[in-house]
PDB file of C-alpha atoms in Angstrom:
ATOM      1  CA  MET A   1       3.559  23.249  -7.689  1.00  0.00           C
ATOM      2  CA  ALA A   2       5.054  19.757  -7.568  1.00  0.00           C
ATOM      3  CA  ILE A   3       4.199  17.262  -4.890  1.00  0.00           C
ATOM      4  CA  VAL A   4       6.864  17.069  -2.214  1.00  0.00           C
ATOM      5  CA  SER A   5       8.241  13.549  -1.799  1.00  0.00           C
ATOM      6  CA  ASP A   6       7.418  11.802   1.439  1.00  0.00           C
ATOM      7  CA  THR A   7      10.685  10.473   2.808  1.00  0.00           C
ATOM      8  CA  SER A   8       9.245   9.509   6.207  1.00  0.00           C
ATOM      9  CA  ASP A   9      10.028   6.136   7.733  1.00  0.00           C
ATOM     10  CA  TRP A  10       6.556   4.681   8.267  1.00  0.00           C
ATOM     11  CA  THR A  11       7.759   1.516  10.016  1.00  0.00           C
ATOM     12  CA  TRP A  12       6.539   3.017  13.298  1.00  0.00           C
ATOM     13  CA  VAL A  13       3.016   1.923  12.294  1.00  0.00           C
ATOM     14  CA  LEU A  14       4.037  -1.599  13.286  1.00  0.00           C
ATOM     15  CA  GLU A  15       4.498  -0.418  16.883  1.00  0.00           C
ATOM     16  CA  ARG A  16       1.582   1.938  17.454  1.00  0.00           C
ATOM     17  CA  PRO A  17      -1.704   2.980  15.824  1.00  0.00           C
ATOM     18  CA  CYS A  18      -1.584   5.413  12.938  1.00  0.00           C
ATOM     19  CA  THR A  19      -2.846   8.759  14.172  1.00  0.00           C
ATOM     20  CA  ASP A  20      -4.269   9.574  10.720  1.00  0.00           C
ATOM     21  CA  CYS A  21      -6.044   6.447   9.473  1.00  0.00           C
ATOM     22  CA  GLY A  22      -6.488   4.680  12.822  1.00  0.00           C
ATOM     23  CA  LEU A  23      -5.107   1.317  11.718  1.00  0.00           C
ATOM     24  CA  ARG A  24      -3.290  -0.729  14.335  1.00  0.00           C
ATOM     25  CA  ALA A  25      -1.173  -2.477  11.714  1.00  0.00           C
ATOM     26  CA  GLY A  26       0.947  -4.424  14.186  1.00  0.00           C
ATOM     27  CA  ALA A  27      -2.183  -5.881  15.765  1.00  0.00           C
ATOM     28  CA  VAL A  28      -3.643  -7.229  12.502  1.00  0.00           C
ATOM     29  CA  ALA A  29      -3.653 -11.025  12.528  1.00  0.00           C
ATOM     30  CA  PHE A  30      -1.775 -12.463   9.589  1.00  0.00           C
ATOM     31  CA  ASP A  31      -4.709 -14.690   8.642  1.00  0.00           C
ATOM     32  CA  ASN A  32      -6.870 -11.564   8.229  1.00  0.00           C
ATOM     33  CA  LEU A  33      -4.556  -9.896   5.703  1.00  0.00           C
ATOM     34  CA  PRO A  34      -6.016 -11.474   2.529  1.00  0.00           C
ATOM     35  CA  GLY A  35      -9.595 -10.450   3.349  1.00  0.00           C
ATOM     36  CA  LEU A  36      -8.589  -6.952   4.391  1.00  0.00           C
ATOM     37  CA  ILE A  37      -6.581  -6.503   1.183  1.00  0.00           C
ATOM     38  CA  ARG A  38      -9.590  -7.595  -0.879  1.00  0.00           C
ATOM     39  CA  ASP A  39     -11.927  -5.327   1.117  1.00  0.00           C
ATOM     40  CA  ASN A  40      -9.613  -2.404   0.499  1.00  0.00           C
ATOM     41  CA  ALA A  41      -9.545  -3.030  -3.256  1.00  0.00           C
ATOM     42  CA  ALA A  42     -13.337  -3.251  -3.344  1.00  0.00           C
ATOM     43  CA  ALA A  43     -13.636   0.116  -1.573  1.00  0.00           C
ATOM     44  CA  TRP A  44     -11.598   1.798  -4.317  1.00  0.00           C
ATOM     45  CA  ARG A  45     -14.329   1.038  -6.889  1.00  0.00           C
ATOM     46  CA  ALA A  46     -16.578   3.783  -5.498  1.00  0.00           C
ATOM     47  CA  VAL A  47     -13.661   6.210  -5.257  1.00  0.00           C
ATOM     48  CA  LEU A  48     -12.765   5.667  -8.906  1.00  0.00           C
ATOM     49  CA  THR A  49     -16.266   6.607 -10.085  1.00  0.00           C
ATOM     50  CA  ARG A  50     -16.317   9.992  -8.386  1.00  0.00           C
ATOM     51  CA  ALA A  51     -16.650  13.003 -10.680  1.00  0.00           C
ATOM     52  CA  ASP A  52     -13.596  14.618  -9.074  1.00  0.00           C
ATOM     53  CA  VAL A  53     -11.401  11.493  -9.241  1.00  0.00           C
ATOM     54  CA  ALA A  54      -8.651  13.256 -11.211  1.00  0.00           C
ATOM     55  CA  VAL A  55      -8.752  16.542  -9.304  1.00  0.00           C
ATOM     56  CA  ARG A  56      -6.005  17.249  -6.796  1.00  0.00           C
ATOM     57  CA  PRO A  57      -7.458  18.733  -3.595  1.00  0.00           C
ATOM     58  CA  ASN A  58      -4.468  21.079  -3.372  1.00  0.00           C
ATOM     59  CA  ASP A  59      -1.036  21.585  -4.890  1.00  0.00           C
ATOM     60  CA  TYR A  60       0.716  19.089  -2.642  1.00  0.00           C
ATOM     61  CA  THR A  61      -1.695  16.135  -2.586  1.00  0.00           C
ATOM     62  CA  TRP A  62      -2.301  13.454  -5.204  1.00  0.00           C
ATOM     63  CA  SER A  63      -5.729  13.096  -6.762  1.00  0.00           C
ATOM     64  CA  ALA A  64      -7.789   9.998  -5.993  1.00  0.00           C
ATOM     65  CA  VAL A  65      -6.839   8.458  -9.354  1.00  0.00           C
ATOM     66  CA  GLU A  66      -3.153   8.964  -8.543  1.00  0.00           C
ATOM     67  CA  TYR A  67      -3.601   7.336  -5.132  1.00  0.00           C
ATOM     68  CA  ALA A  68      -5.459   4.410  -6.710  1.00  0.00           C
ATOM     69  CA  ALA A  69      -2.688   3.901  -9.283  1.00  0.00           C
ATOM     70  CA  HIS A  70      -0.174   3.971  -6.434  1.00  0.00           C
ATOM     71  CA  VAL A  71      -2.169   1.372  -4.453  1.00  0.00           C
ATOM     72  CA  ARG A  72      -2.326  -0.847  -7.539  1.00  0.00           C
ATOM     73  CA  ASP A  73       1.441  -0.591  -7.887  1.00  0.00           C
ATOM     74  CA  CYS A  74       1.919  -1.213  -4.150  1.00  0.00           C
ATOM     75  CA  CYS A  75      -0.008  -4.456  -4.548  1.00  0.00           C
ATOM     76  CA  ARG A  76       2.271  -5.477  -7.388  1.00  0.00           C
ATOM     77  CA  LEU A  77       5.420  -4.440  -5.516  1.00  0.00           C
ATOM     78  CA  PHE A  78       4.515  -6.199  -2.282  1.00  0.00           C
ATOM     79  CA  ALA A  79       3.595  -9.394  -4.125  1.00  0.00           C
ATOM     80  CA  GLU A  80       7.148  -9.335  -5.495  1.00  0.00           C
ATOM     81  CA  ARG A  81       8.640  -8.462  -2.103  1.00  0.00           C
ATOM     82  CA  LEU A  82       6.710 -11.286  -0.475  1.00  0.00           C
ATOM     83  CA  ARG A  83       7.889 -13.739  -3.136  1.00  0.00           C
ATOM     84  CA  ARG A  84      11.492 -12.680  -2.553  1.00  0.00           C
ATOM     85  CA  ALA A  85      11.145 -13.002   1.231  1.00  0.00           C
ATOM     86  CA  LEU A  86       9.819 -16.524   0.765  1.00  0.00           C
ATOM     87  CA  ASP A  87      12.305 -17.606  -1.915  1.00  0.00           C
ATOM     88  CA  GLU A  88      15.525 -15.959  -0.725  1.00  0.00           C
ATOM     89  CA  ASN A  89      17.378 -15.706   2.565  1.00  0.00           C
ATOM     90  CA  ASP A  90      17.228 -12.154   3.904  1.00  0.00           C
ATOM     91  CA  PRO A  91      16.818 -10.445   0.529  1.00  0.00           C
ATOM     92  CA  GLN A  92      17.530  -6.736   0.354  1.00  0.00           C
ATOM     93  CA  LEU A  93      14.491  -5.006  -1.074  1.00  0.00           C
ATOM     94  CA  ALA A  94      15.345  -2.164  -3.409  1.00  0.00           C
ATOM     95  CA  ASN A  95      14.128   1.324  -2.670  1.00  0.00           C
ATOM     96  CA  TRP A  96      11.010   2.373  -4.560  1.00  0.00           C
ATOM     97  CA  ASP A  97      10.566   6.057  -5.252  1.00  0.00           C
ATOM     98  CA  GLN A  98       6.797   6.241  -5.394  1.00  0.00           C
ATOM     99  CA  ASP A  99       6.779   9.870  -6.434  1.00  0.00           C
ATOM    100  CA  ALA A 100       9.152   9.296  -9.347  1.00  0.00           C
ATOM    101  CA  THR A 101       6.967   6.369 -10.421  1.00  0.00           C
ATOM    102  CA  ALA A 102       3.838   8.547 -10.243  1.00  0.00           C
ATOM    103  CA  ILE A 103       5.475  11.054 -12.568  1.00  0.00           C
ATOM    104  CA  SER A 104       7.093   8.614 -15.005  1.00  0.00           C
ATOM    105  CA  ALA A 105       3.987   6.406 -15.237  1.00  0.00           C
ATOM    106  CA  ARG A 106       1.760   9.499 -15.523  1.00  0.00           C
ATOM    107  CA  TYR A 107      -0.624   8.386 -12.803  1.00  0.00           C
ATOM    108  CA  ASP A 108      -2.471  11.667 -13.320  1.00  0.00           C
ATOM    109  CA  LEU A 109      -3.448  10.701 -16.875  1.00  0.00           C
ATOM    110  CA  GLN A 110      -4.401   7.070 -16.312  1.00  0.00           C
ATOM    111  CA  ASP A 111      -7.965   5.931 -16.894  1.00  0.00           C
ATOM    112  CA  PRO A 112      -9.847   5.345 -13.614  1.00  0.00           C
ATOM    113  CA  ALA A 113     -11.773   2.331 -14.958  1.00  0.00           C
ATOM    114  CA  THR A 114      -8.556   0.679 -16.119  1.00  0.00           C
ATOM    115  CA  ILE A 115      -6.879   1.389 -12.800  1.00  0.00           C
ATOM    116  CA  GLY A 116      -9.867  -0.140 -11.019  1.00  0.00           C
ATOM    117  CA  ARG A 117      -9.647  -3.374 -13.004  1.00  0.00           C
ATOM    118  CA  GLU A 118      -5.876  -3.553 -12.593  1.00  0.00           C
ATOM    119  CA  LEU A 119      -6.148  -2.809  -8.870  1.00  0.00           C
ATOM    120  CA  ASP A 120      -8.650  -5.643  -8.437  1.00  0.00           C
ATOM    121  CA  VAL A 121      -6.285  -8.072 -10.185  1.00  0.00           C
ATOM    122  CA  ALA A 122      -3.187  -6.879  -8.310  1.00  0.00           C
ATOM    123  CA  ALA A 123      -4.956  -6.948  -4.939  1.00  0.00           C
ATOM    124  CA  ALA A 124      -6.325 -10.439  -5.567  1.00  0.00           C
ATOM    125  CA  SER A 125      -2.849 -11.616  -6.516  1.00  0.00           C
ATOM    126  CA  VAL A 126      -1.136 -10.241  -3.414  1.00  0.00           C
ATOM    127  CA  ALA A 127      -4.021 -11.380  -1.186  1.00  0.00           C
ATOM    128  CA  ASP A 128      -3.701 -14.898  -2.606  1.00  0.00           C
ATOM    129  CA  ALA A 129       0.055 -14.773  -2.067  1.00  0.00           C
ATOM    130  CA  PHE A 130      -0.363 -13.859   1.603  1.00  0.00           C
ATOM    131  CA  ALA A 131      -3.086 -16.501   1.989  1.00  0.00           C
ATOM    132  CA  GLY A 132      -0.650 -19.121   0.696  1.00  0.00           C
ATOM    133  CA  VAL A 133       2.076 -18.411   3.267  1.00  0.00           C
ATOM    134  CA  SER A 134       2.544 -21.277   5.700  1.00  0.00           C
ATOM    135  CA  VAL A 135       2.735 -20.596   9.422  1.00  0.00           C
ATOM    136  CA  GLY A 136       6.385 -21.688   9.386  1.00  0.00           C
ATOM    137  CA  ASP A 137       7.314 -19.072   6.778  1.00  0.00           C
ATOM    138  CA  ARG A 138       5.808 -16.047   8.525  1.00  0.00           C
ATOM    139  CA  ASP A 139       9.075 -15.353  10.378  1.00  0.00           C
ATOM    140  CA  ARG A 140      11.227 -15.331   7.236  1.00  0.00           C
ATOM    141  CA  SER A 141      12.954 -11.980   6.931  1.00  0.00           C
ATOM    142  CA  ALA A 142      13.822  -9.322   4.389  1.00  0.00           C
ATOM    143  CA  LEU A 143      15.691  -6.042   4.612  1.00  0.00           C
ATOM    144  CA  ARG A 144      14.633  -2.769   3.095  1.00  0.00           C
ATOM    145  CA  SER A 145      17.378  -0.762   1.391  1.00  0.00           C
ATOM    146  CA  ASP A 146      17.491   1.637   4.354  1.00  0.00           C
ATOM    147  CA  GLY A 147      18.191  -1.250   6.735  1.00  0.00           C
ATOM    148  CA  ALA A 148      14.678  -1.706   8.136  1.00  0.00           C
ATOM    149  CA  SER A 149      14.050  -5.375   8.832  1.00  0.00           C
ATOM    150  CA  PHE A 150      10.738  -7.102   8.187  1.00  0.00           C
ATOM    151  CA  THR A 151       9.397 -10.566   8.701  1.00  0.00           C
ATOM    152  CA  VAL A 152       6.851 -11.851   6.218  1.00  0.00           C
ATOM    153  CA  GLU A 153       4.222 -11.073   8.846  1.00  0.00           C
ATOM    154  CA  THR A 154       5.334  -7.478   9.477  1.00  0.00           C
ATOM    155  CA  LEU A 155       5.797  -6.941   5.745  1.00  0.00           C
ATOM    156  CA  GLY A 156       2.122  -7.812   5.313  1.00  0.00           C
ATOM    157  CA  GLN A 157       1.052  -5.548   8.162  1.00  0.00           C
ATOM    158  CA  TYR A 158       3.169  -2.677   6.827  1.00  0.00           C
ATOM    159  CA  PHE A 159       1.729  -3.153   3.332  1.00  0.00           C
ATOM    160  CA  LEU A 160      -1.818  -3.230   4.692  1.00  0.00           C
ATOM    161  CA  HIS A 161      -1.243   0.062   6.459  1.00  0.00           C
ATOM    162  CA  ASP A 162      -0.040   1.627   3.218  1.00  0.00           C
ATOM    163  CA  ILE A 163      -3.178   0.758   1.274  1.00  0.00           C
ATOM    164  CA  VAL A 164      -5.576   1.469   4.152  1.00  0.00           C
ATOM    165  CA  HIS A 165      -3.918   4.812   4.782  1.00  0.00           C
ATOM    166  CA  HIS A 166      -4.245   5.828   1.138  1.00  0.00           C
ATOM    167  CA  LEU A 167      -7.924   4.933   1.084  1.00  0.00           C
ATOM    168  CA  HIS A 168      -8.269   7.125   4.163  1.00  0.00           C
ATOM    169  CA  ASP A 169      -6.379   9.873   2.297  1.00  0.00           C
ATOM    170  CA  VAL A 170      -9.075   9.980  -0.381  1.00  0.00           C
ATOM    171  CA  ALA A 171     -12.032   9.180   1.868  1.00  0.00           C
ATOM    172  CA  GLY A 172     -11.038  11.459   4.728  1.00  0.00           C
ATOM    173  CA  ASP A 173     -12.890   9.360   7.275  1.00  0.00           C
ATOM    174  CA  SER A 174     -11.262   6.300   8.828  1.00  0.00           C
ATOM    175  CA  ARG A 175     -14.655   5.001   9.992  1.00  0.00           C
ATOM    176  CA  ASN A 176     -15.403   4.201   6.350  1.00  0.00           C
ATOM    177  CA  THR A 177     -12.004   2.644   5.684  1.00  0.00           C
ATOM    178  CA  PRO A 178     -11.919  -1.177   5.783  1.00  0.00           C
ATOM    179  CA  GLY A 179      -9.331  -2.543   8.180  1.00  0.00           C
ATOM    180  CA  THR A 180      -9.202   0.361  10.611  1.00  0.00           C
ATOM    181  CA  GLY A 181     -10.150   0.537  14.223  1.00  0.00           C
TER     182      GLY A 181
END
């Protein structure tokens, strides 16, 4: 059975705590984003060494290796989105079909050790990019293809929720997920 695409609009996590992972994304201070991104990447190292890393828990849920590959690609994507928000006036950010990417990039067949190294690099890059944003640029805006509007600050908070939530997806316990609470 194929995984059903998630077409939910997750922007609500900027307004209220996530009932699944517990993160209060909208309450995360911008200056804390780089450290939380790095903490999240570090937590994936243990996940990627699990014996069952490539096993899907059921027919409709990605395996831990697929989630890790997705988080790596989220880091890459949001580094690009951040760059565009800083370099352009109100850029429209193209839709990203994460499920199509998972299939075309064969997340399920990727090597966990390689994903771990690439995730570390991608997370460090996006963390550094957020760390380099001046206070005056945090209100710069960008539009998602569906019309959702983000500032650089809310883009960072939204991104953080994505990666924290996926770590929760594979850990199953938000108390062990950096950045929650």
